[in-house]
Amino acid sequence: MSTEKQQEVNKAFDAWLTGELTDEQRKELLNSLESAEGEARVQEEMMRDYEGSVTAAEANVKTQIDAWLLNNMQAQPKVVRLRWWKYVAAAVVVLALSGMGYLFWEQKSGQTQLARQRYKNDLMPGGDKAILTLPDGSTLVLDGAHTGLIAMGNGGTVHNEQGVLSFNGNGTAVYQDIHTPVAGKIALKLSDGTRVWLDANSGIHFPTAFTGKTREVEVMGQAYFEVAESRGKPFLVHVKGETIRVLGTRFNVNSYAGEGKVKTTLIQGSVKVSGSGKDLVLKPGEEANGMALNTTPDINETVGWKEGEFRFNGANIETIMSQVARWYGAEIRYKDDISEEFVARIQRNVPVSELLLLLEATNQVHFEIEGKVITVSK
């Protein structure tokens, strides 16, 4: 595809975003992605592209989009050549699984301008914000402006080292708390070297030093753990009446109110989840939904927040908007029922308008922003 032709395609996509693309122009856009004769040639192009840098998640989305394209061309169509995928392999992808629309969105300044034109109001993304409650009951508001030594007391010291709160105990086990507000997140390192990431509207209760036979913390909301190994001294996470027991591992726990049972997703190592008089031992790649075992969770989607991305793979609009509410500090209202499920991937450091415009381009959902209220409709 020539540079000039690529520019024409990009311009057409921009027109699609703003609702200025007619059905005939949309058809021309699909045809402009070059054609090849026969299914064999299509398969050849698919294999050639898959050998590049396309991730498994992107390949899965691509397969769904390819199916939509092939099934929605008119009688005796030209087969859409799939070589063009390499031009958007690094782009953000959104797809309405109802088969009614799709979009490739490359994050660049042009899309920011389109989003500003589409919405009168906007909400900025969250960032590093938390409240630290020290053993003496005093509190500190933490943000990027606090660096170096930020607290010192009878339990030890607290440092901010390159965006990670580091707790160094003096051997005295006194408890303290960290809570992130809506639109906040924080990373911390406990006195034993365990690292914890807290998502928005989450918290952890932990000691300044682990002096007993176990290392125990309590969490609320969503947290990702990389537990430091300590032979003979298990790490226990208490959450909503359940206990997660580990020795050294990586896992995600989601206990947000209103989102069902506690979900413990194991990335590496081994954990035992206990609750309601039952035990459930997880292997890497498995998830405990309450005390029910899920052997095929979407790990990539689960840890997206920790990697700084929104990742949705067949998510309904309520799931998407609950994350939007927490990260942007928004109130969500619904005017219509939206039954479609969406596949989308976009950085969390963009204004909310860019995410909404991305979803809106599927023609399956519509948004309005008024102050901090986002209204969802068809």
GROMACS .gro file of C-alpha atoms in nm:
model
  378
    1MET     CA    1   0.000   0.000   0.000
    2SER     CA    2   0.151   0.333  -0.106
    3THR     CA    3   0.198   0.621   0.137
    4GLU     CA    4  -0.060   0.827  -0.053
    5LYS     CA    5  -0.312   0.545  -0.040
    6GLN     CA    6  -0.246   0.488   0.330
    7GLN     CA    7  -0.318   0.857   0.393
    8GLU     CA    8  -0.648   0.825   0.204
    9VAL     CA    9  -0.743   0.524   0.418
   10ASN     CA   10  -0.655   0.711   0.740
   11LYS     CA   11  -0.865   1.009   0.627
   12ALA     CA   12  -1.158   0.779   0.556
   13PHE     CA   13  -1.128   0.622   0.901
   14ASP     CA   14  -1.129   0.970   1.056
   15ALA     CA   15  -1.449   1.047   0.864
   16TRP     CA   16  -1.599   0.723   0.996
   17LEU     CA   17  -1.514   0.832   1.351
   18THR     CA   18  -1.701   1.160   1.315
   19GLY     CA   19  -2.003   0.999   1.149
   20GLU     CA   20  -1.933   1.168   0.814
   21LEU     CA   21  -1.872   0.847   0.617
   22THR     CA   22  -2.164   0.730   0.400
   23ASP     CA   23  -2.247   0.364   0.342
   24GLU     CA   24  -2.106   0.389  -0.010
   25GLN     CA   25  -1.784   0.546   0.117
   26ARG     CA   26  -1.755   0.277   0.381
   27LYS     CA   27  -1.786   0.012   0.111
   28GLU     CA   28  -1.517   0.186  -0.094
   29LEU     CA   29  -1.293   0.197   0.213
   30LEU     CA   30  -1.319  -0.177   0.264
   31ASN     CA   31  -1.249  -0.241  -0.103
   32SER     CA   32  -0.949  -0.008  -0.092
   33LEU     CA   33  -0.771  -0.246   0.144
   34GLU     CA   34  -0.663  -0.428  -0.174
   35SER     CA   35  -0.804  -0.753  -0.306
   36ALA     CA   36  -0.681  -1.101  -0.389
   37GLU     CA   37  -0.854  -1.391  -0.561
   38GLY     CA   38  -0.954  -1.701  -0.374
   39GLU     CA   39  -0.956  -1.833  -0.019
   40ALA     CA   40  -0.611  -1.989  -0.056
   41ARG     CA   41  -0.456  -1.647  -0.120
   42VAL     CA   42  -0.633  -1.506   0.184
   43GLN     CA   43  -0.496  -1.784   0.404
   44GLU     CA   44  -0.148  -1.723   0.264
   45GLU     CA   45  -0.165  -1.356   0.358
   46MET     CA   46  -0.296  -1.440   0.705
   47MET     CA   47  -0.005  -1.672   0.777
   48ARG     CA   48   0.246  -1.420   0.645
   49ASP     CA   49   0.113  -1.148   0.873
   50TYR     CA   50   0.091  -1.376   1.178
   51GLU     CA   51   0.464  -1.440   1.149
   52GLY     CA   52   0.525  -1.073   1.233
   53SER     CA   53   0.484  -0.889   1.560
   54VAL     CA   54   0.110  -0.945   1.604
   55THR     CA   55   0.032  -1.067   1.956
   56ALA     CA   56  -0.199  -1.358   2.029
   57ALA     CA   57  -0.469  -1.120   2.152
   58GLU     CA   58  -0.443  -0.907   1.839
   59ALA     CA   59  -0.452  -1.217   1.620
   60ASN     CA   60  -0.771  -1.328   1.793
   61VAL     CA   61  -0.934  -0.992   1.728
   62LYS     CA   62  -0.805  -0.995   1.370
   63THR     CA   63  -0.967  -1.333   1.308
   64GLN     CA   64  -1.304  -1.198   1.423
   65ILE     CA   65  -1.269  -0.887   1.209
   66ASP     CA   66  -1.164  -1.089   0.906
   67ALA     CA   67  -1.474  -1.305   0.947
   68TRP     CA   68  -1.693  -0.997   0.962
   69LEU     CA   69  -1.537  -0.854   0.650
   70LEU     CA   70  -1.570  -1.175   0.452
   71ASN     CA   71  -1.929  -1.233   0.562
   72ASN     CA   72  -2.051  -0.879   0.496
   73MET     CA   73  -1.930  -0.821   0.141
   74GLN     CA   74  -2.198  -0.830  -0.133
   75ALA     CA   75  -2.256  -1.125  -0.366
   76GLN     CA   76  -1.952  -1.230  -0.571
   77PRO     CA   77  -1.725  -1.003  -0.368
   78LYS     CA   78  -1.359  -0.941  -0.402
   79VAL     CA   79  -1.182  -1.103  -0.110
   80VAL     CA   80  -1.032  -0.842   0.120
   81ARG     CA   81  -0.658  -0.881   0.122
   82LEU     CA   82  -0.525  -0.917   0.475
   83ARG     CA   83  -0.182  -0.772   0.414
   84TRP     CA   84  -0.305  -0.436   0.542
   85TRP     CA   85  -0.306  -0.576   0.897
   86LYS     CA   86   0.064  -0.502   0.933
   87TYR     CA   87  -0.013  -0.132   0.899
   88VAL     CA   88  -0.231  -0.142   1.209
   89ALA     CA   89  -0.065  -0.418   1.413
   90ALA     CA   90   0.039  -0.161   1.673
   91ALA     CA   91  -0.296   0.015   1.670
   92VAL     CA   92  -0.570  -0.005   1.924
   93VAL     CA   93  -0.855  -0.228   1.815
   94VAL     CA   94  -1.222  -0.210   1.898
   95LEU     CA   95  -1.489  -0.448   1.777
   96ALA     CA   96  -1.859  -0.485   1.843
   97LEU     CA   97  -1.908  -0.862   1.852
   98SER     CA   98  -2.258  -0.828   1.717
   99GLY     CA   99  -2.084  -0.802   1.380
  100MET     CA  100  -2.223  -0.456   1.308
  101GLY     CA  101  -1.906  -0.253   1.320
  102TYR     CA  102  -1.535  -0.242   1.380
  103LEU     CA  103  -1.253   0.008   1.393
  104PHE     CA  104  -0.877   0.023   1.403
  105TRP     CA  105  -0.762   0.322   1.604
  106GLU     CA  106  -0.403   0.435   1.604
  107GLN     CA  107  -0.339   0.653   1.907
  108LYS     CA  108  -0.208   0.983   1.779
  109SER     CA  109  -0.280   1.354   1.814
  110GLY     CA  110  -0.544   1.350   1.540
  111GLN     CA  111  -0.771   1.126   1.745
  112THR     CA  112  -0.738   1.356   2.046
  113GLN     CA  113  -0.863   1.646   1.833
  114LEU     CA  114  -1.152   1.436   1.702
  115ALA     CA  115  -1.252   1.348   2.057
  116ARG     CA  116  -1.247   1.713   2.160
  117GLN     CA  117  -1.471   1.802   1.869
  118ARG     CA  118  -1.717   1.524   1.949
  119TYR     CA  119  -1.763   1.593   2.321
  120LYS     CA  120  -1.822   1.927   2.491
  121ASN     CA  121  -1.679   1.804   2.822
  122ASP     CA  122  -1.401   1.564   2.914
  123LEU     CA  123  -1.252   1.384   3.213
  124MET     CA  124  -0.880   1.336   3.267
  125PRO     CA  125  -0.737   0.994   3.359
  126GLY     CA  126  -0.635   0.899   3.710
  127GLY     CA  127  -0.279   0.887   3.839
  128ASP     CA  128  -0.056   0.813   4.137
  129LYS     CA  129  -0.268   0.917   4.435
  130ALA     CA  130  -0.322   0.754   4.773
  131ILE     CA  131  -0.381   0.823   5.141
  132LEU     CA  132  -0.140   0.667   5.391
  133THR     CA  133  -0.270   0.621   5.746
  134LEU     CA  134   0.024   0.578   5.985
  135PRO     CA  135   0.021   0.369   6.305
  136ASP     CA  136  -0.042   0.680   6.517
  137GLY     CA  137  -0.356   0.761   6.316
  138SER     CA  138  -0.210   1.054   6.125
  139THR     CA  139  -0.258   1.063   5.748
  140LEU     CA  140  -0.052   1.167   5.450
  141VAL     CA  141  -0.184   1.246   5.102
  142LEU     CA  142   0.058   1.090   4.855
  143ASP     CA  143   0.115   1.193   4.495
  144GLY     CA  144   0.403   1.234   4.254
  145ALA     CA  145   0.522   1.545   4.438
  146HIS     CA  146   0.630   1.343   4.744
  147THR     CA  147   0.973   1.182   4.694
  148GLY     CA  148   1.251   1.053   4.917
  149LEU     CA  149   1.179   1.009   5.288
  150ILE     CA  150   0.812   1.091   5.343
  151ALA     CA  151   0.743   0.948   5.690
  152MET     CA  152   0.930   0.820   5.995
  153GLY     CA  153   0.785   0.681   6.318
  154ASN     CA  154   0.800   0.407   6.577
  155GLY     CA  155   0.722   0.146   6.311
  156GLY     CA  156   0.998   0.242   6.068
  157THR     CA  157   1.038   0.463   5.762
  158VAL     CA  158   0.851   0.521   5.437
  159HIS     CA  159   1.029   0.630   5.119
  160ASN     CA  160   0.905   0.716   4.772
  161GLU     CA  161   1.159   0.562   4.537
  162GLN     CA  162   1.086   0.633   4.170
  163GLY     CA  163   0.710   0.611   4.216
  164VAL     CA  164   0.715   0.307   4.448
  165LEU     CA  165   0.642   0.345   4.820
  166SER     CA  166   0.901   0.148   5.016
  167PHE     CA  167   0.835   0.046   5.378
  168ASN     CA  168   1.127  -0.043   5.603
  169GLY     CA  169   1.029  -0.171   5.947
  170ASN     CA  170   1.241  -0.154   6.260
  171GLY     CA  171   1.124  -0.489   6.395
  172THR     CA  172   0.811  -0.354   6.562
  173ALA     CA  173   0.489  -0.487   6.410
  174VAL     CA  174   0.241  -0.200   6.401
  175TYR     CA  175  -0.026  -0.171   6.134
  176GLN     CA  176  -0.090   0.100   5.878
  177ASP     CA  177  -0.322   0.147   5.581
  178ILE     CA  178  -0.303   0.275   5.226
  179HIS     CA  179  -0.617   0.360   5.029
  180THR     CA  180  -0.639   0.486   4.674
  181PRO     CA  181  -0.930   0.715   4.588
  182VAL     CA  182  -1.139   0.697   4.274
  183ALA     CA  183  -0.902   0.793   3.988
  184GLY     CA  184  -0.598   0.692   4.193
  185LYS     CA  185  -0.340   0.413   4.193
  186ILE     CA  186  -0.020   0.334   4.380
  187ALA     CA  187   0.267   0.083   4.385
  188LEU     CA  188   0.438  -0.019   4.707
  189LYS     CA  189   0.705  -0.252   4.843
  190LEU     CA  190   0.646  -0.409   5.184
  191SER     CA  191   0.917  -0.467   5.442
  192ASP     CA  192   0.974  -0.828   5.324
  193GLY     CA  193   1.028  -0.719   4.962
  194THR     CA  194   0.678  -0.812   4.843
  195ARG     CA  195   0.552  -0.570   4.579
  196VAL     CA  196   0.189  -0.463   4.558
  197TRP     CA  197   0.001  -0.256   4.300
  198LEU     CA  198  -0.332  -0.103   4.404
  199ASP     CA  199  -0.594  -0.005   4.146
  200ALA     CA  200  -0.838   0.283   4.191
  201ASN     CA  201  -1.067   0.276   4.497
  202SER     CA  202  -0.866   0.002   4.665
  203GLY     CA  203  -0.676  -0.046   4.990
  204ILE     CA  204  -0.438  -0.260   5.193
  205HIS     CA  205  -0.393  -0.305   5.570
  206PHE     CA  206  -0.043  -0.430   5.657
  207PRO     CA  207   0.223  -0.426   5.931
  208THR     CA  208   0.544  -0.226   5.926
  209ALA     CA  209   0.731  -0.554   5.987
  210PHE     CA  210   0.639  -0.924   5.960
  211THR     CA  211   0.752  -1.063   6.295
  212GLY     CA  212   0.539  -1.378   6.336
  213LYS     CA  213   0.532  -1.717   6.164
  214THR     CA  214   0.316  -1.579   5.883
  215ARG     CA  215   0.301  -1.261   5.677
  216GLU     CA  216  -0.057  -1.134   5.672
  217VAL     CA  217  -0.230  -0.843   5.497
  218GLU     CA  218  -0.589  -0.748   5.421
  219VAL     CA  219  -0.704  -0.595   5.093
  220MET     CA  220  -1.013  -0.437   4.941
  221GLY     CA  221  -1.081  -0.349   4.578
  222GLN     CA  222  -0.822  -0.472   4.330
  223ALA     CA  223  -0.455  -0.551   4.390
  224TYR     CA  224  -0.173  -0.727   4.209
  225PHE     CA  225   0.091  -0.907   4.418
  226GLU     CA  226   0.446  -1.020   4.354
  227VAL     CA  227   0.516  -1.204   4.678
  228ALA     CA  228   0.877  -1.231   4.794
  229GLU     CA  229   0.973  -1.586   4.884
  230SER     CA  230   1.037  -1.654   5.252
  231ARG     CA  231   1.089  -2.022   5.329
  232GLY     CA  232   0.860  -2.145   5.604
  233LYS     CA  233   0.681  -1.810   5.635
  234PRO     CA  234   0.369  -1.813   5.415
  235PHE     CA  235   0.205  -1.494   5.291
  236LEU     CA  236  -0.168  -1.465   5.365
  237VAL     CA  237  -0.406  -1.223   5.196
  238HIS     CA  238  -0.744  -1.177   5.367
  239VAL     CA  239  -1.024  -1.046   5.147
  240LYS     CA  240  -1.401  -1.051   5.205
  241GLY     CA  241  -1.400  -1.361   5.425
  242GLU     CA  242  -1.158  -1.552   5.204
  243THR     CA  243  -0.789  -1.621   5.262
  244ILE     CA  244  -0.528  -1.659   4.989
  245ARG     CA  245  -0.221  -1.853   5.108
  246VAL     CA  246   0.105  -1.828   4.910
  247LEU     CA  247   0.479  -1.883   4.948
  248GLY     CA  248   0.616  -1.690   4.651
  249THR     CA  249   0.400  -1.604   4.352
  250ARG     CA  250   0.230  -1.348   4.128
  251PHE     CA  251  -0.146  -1.309   4.133
  252ASN     CA  252  -0.431  -1.061   4.095
  253VAL     CA  253  -0.723  -1.028   4.335
  254ASN     CA  254  -1.043  -0.839   4.252
  255SER     CA  255  -1.292  -0.781   4.532
  256TYR     CA  256  -1.477  -0.469   4.415
  257ALA     CA  257  -1.822  -0.429   4.566
  258GLY     CA  258  -2.104  -0.491   4.321
  259GLU     CA  259  -1.892  -0.706   4.087
  260GLY     CA  260  -1.976  -1.050   4.219
  261LYS     CA  261  -1.751  -1.283   4.414
  262VAL     CA  262  -1.382  -1.234   4.486
  263LYS     CA  263  -1.171  -1.328   4.184
  264THR     CA  264  -0.818  -1.457   4.247
  265THR     CA  265  -0.620  -1.501   3.924
  266LEU     CA  266  -0.286  -1.682   3.943
  267ILE     CA  267  -0.009  -1.569   3.709
  268GLN     CA  268   0.287  -1.762   3.851
  269GLY     CA  269   0.354  -2.002   4.139
  270SER     CA  270   0.081  -2.160   4.349
  271VAL     CA  271  -0.188  -2.034   4.586
  272LYS     CA  272  -0.456  -2.189   4.803
  273VAL     CA  273  -0.783  -2.000   4.836
  274SER     CA  274  -0.989  -2.079   5.146
  275GLY     CA  275  -1.344  -1.974   5.220
  276SER     CA  276  -1.681  -2.110   5.334
  277GLY     CA  277  -1.507  -2.415   5.480
  278LYS     CA  278  -1.354  -2.509   5.144
  279ASP     CA  279  -1.005  -2.497   4.990
  280LEU     CA  280  -0.914  -2.442   4.626
  281VAL     CA  281  -0.555  -2.480   4.499
  282LEU     CA  282  -0.478  -2.285   4.182
  283LYS     CA  283  -0.224  -2.354   3.911
  284PRO     CA  284  -0.077  -2.076   3.691
  285GLY     CA  285  -0.338  -1.955   3.444
  286GLU     CA  286  -0.633  -2.050   3.666
  287GLU     CA  287  -0.880  -1.834   3.856
  288ALA     CA  288  -1.094  -1.876   4.165
  289ASN     CA  289  -1.431  -1.702   4.128
  290GLY     CA  290  -1.534  -1.724   4.489
  291MET     CA  291  -1.473  -2.094   4.547
  292ALA     CA  292  -1.549  -2.195   4.187
  293LEU     CA  293  -1.257  -2.286   3.960
  294ASN     CA  294  -1.214  -2.121   3.620
  295THR     CA  295  -0.940  -2.292   3.417
  296THR     CA  296  -0.956  -2.052   3.121
  297PRO     CA  297  -0.962  -1.693   3.249
  298ASP     CA  298  -0.843  -1.412   3.024
  299ILE     CA  299  -0.515  -1.329   3.199
  300ASN     CA  300  -0.430  -1.054   2.951
  301GLU     CA  301  -0.757  -0.876   3.025
  302THR     CA  302  -0.730  -0.929   3.401
  303VAL     CA  303  -0.386  -0.766   3.443
  304GLY     CA  304  -0.441  -0.490   3.186
  305TRP     CA  305  -0.493  -0.227   3.458
  306LYS     CA  306  -0.155  -0.308   3.614
  307GLU     CA  307   0.011  -0.268   3.272
  308GLY     CA  308  -0.155   0.071   3.222
  309GLU     CA  309  -0.418  -0.039   2.970
  310PHE     CA  310  -0.789  -0.097   2.936
  311ARG     CA  311  -0.826  -0.445   2.787
  312PHE     CA  312  -1.168  -0.583   2.703
  313ASN     CA  313  -1.222  -0.915   2.527
  314GLY     CA  314  -1.594  -0.969   2.486
  315ALA     CA  315  -1.689  -0.734   2.772
  316ASN     CA  316  -2.039  -0.593   2.811
  317ILE     CA  317  -2.090  -0.220   2.843
  318GLU     CA  318  -2.154  -0.239   3.220
  319THR     CA  319  -1.814  -0.403   3.279
  320ILE     CA  320  -1.643  -0.138   3.068
  321MET     CA  321  -1.820   0.155   3.229
  322SER     CA  322  -1.754   0.033   3.584
  323GLN     CA  323  -1.382   0.062   3.508
  324VAL     CA  324  -1.439   0.402   3.348
  325ALA     CA  325  -1.622   0.520   3.660
  326ARG     CA  326  -1.337   0.420   3.891
  327TRP     CA  327  -1.051   0.549   3.678
  328TYR     CA  328  -1.203   0.880   3.568
  329GLY     CA  329  -1.412   0.954   3.876
  330ALA     CA  330  -1.730   0.947   3.668
  331GLU     CA  331  -2.093   0.874   3.742
  332ILE     CA  332  -2.252   0.643   3.484
  333ARG     CA  333  -2.617   0.665   3.379
  334TYR     CA  334  -2.796   0.442   3.128
  335LYS     CA  335  -3.079   0.551   2.898
  336ASP     CA  336  -3.095   0.225   2.698
  337ASP     CA  337  -3.001  -0.141   2.731
  338ILE     CA  338  -2.686  -0.221   2.533
  339SER     CA  339  -2.662  -0.595   2.464
  340GLU     CA  340  -2.347  -0.596   2.250
  341GLU     CA  341  -2.010  -0.712   2.379
  342PHE     CA  342  -1.691  -0.529   2.288
  343VAL     CA  343  -1.327  -0.604   2.219
  344ALA     CA  344  -1.107  -0.302   2.284
  345ARG     CA  345  -0.758  -0.207   2.394
  346ILE     CA  346  -0.635   0.143   2.475
  347GLN     CA  347  -0.395   0.312   2.716
  348ARG     CA  348  -0.539   0.432   3.047
  349ASN     CA  349  -0.348   0.762   3.030
  350VAL     CA  350  -0.583   0.921   2.774
  351PRO     CA  351  -0.884   1.148   2.839
  352VAL     CA  352  -1.210   0.958   2.872
  353SER     CA  353  -1.333   1.110   2.545
  354GLU     CA  354  -1.082   0.905   2.345
  355LEU     CA  355  -1.204   0.577   2.494
  356LEU     CA  356  -1.569   0.671   2.444
  357LEU     CA  357  -1.513   0.781   2.086
  358LEU     CA  358  -1.338   0.453   2.019
  359LEU     CA  359  -1.638   0.253   2.144
  360GLU     CA  360  -1.886   0.485   1.976
  361ALA     CA  361  -1.728   0.422   1.636
  362THR     CA  362  -1.878   0.070   1.638
  363ASN     CA  363  -2.220   0.236   1.592
  364GLN     CA  364  -2.354   0.024   1.878
  365VAL     CA  365  -2.334   0.273   2.163
  366HIS     CA  366  -2.351   0.649   2.217
  367PHE     CA  367  -2.219   0.868   2.500
  368GLU     CA  368  -2.272   1.217   2.637
  369ILE     CA  369  -2.051   1.383   2.900
  370GLU     CA  370  -2.200   1.646   3.130
  371GLY     CA  371  -1.969   1.743   3.414
  372LYS     CA  372  -1.868   1.412   3.570
  373VAL     CA  373  -2.179   1.231   3.446
  374ILE     CA  374  -2.148   1.000   3.142
  375THR     CA  375  -2.480   0.898   2.986
  376VAL     CA  376  -2.490   0.575   2.784
  377SER     CA  377  -2.746   0.521   2.508
  378LYS     CA  378  -2.791   0.347   2.173
   0.00000   0.00000   0.00000
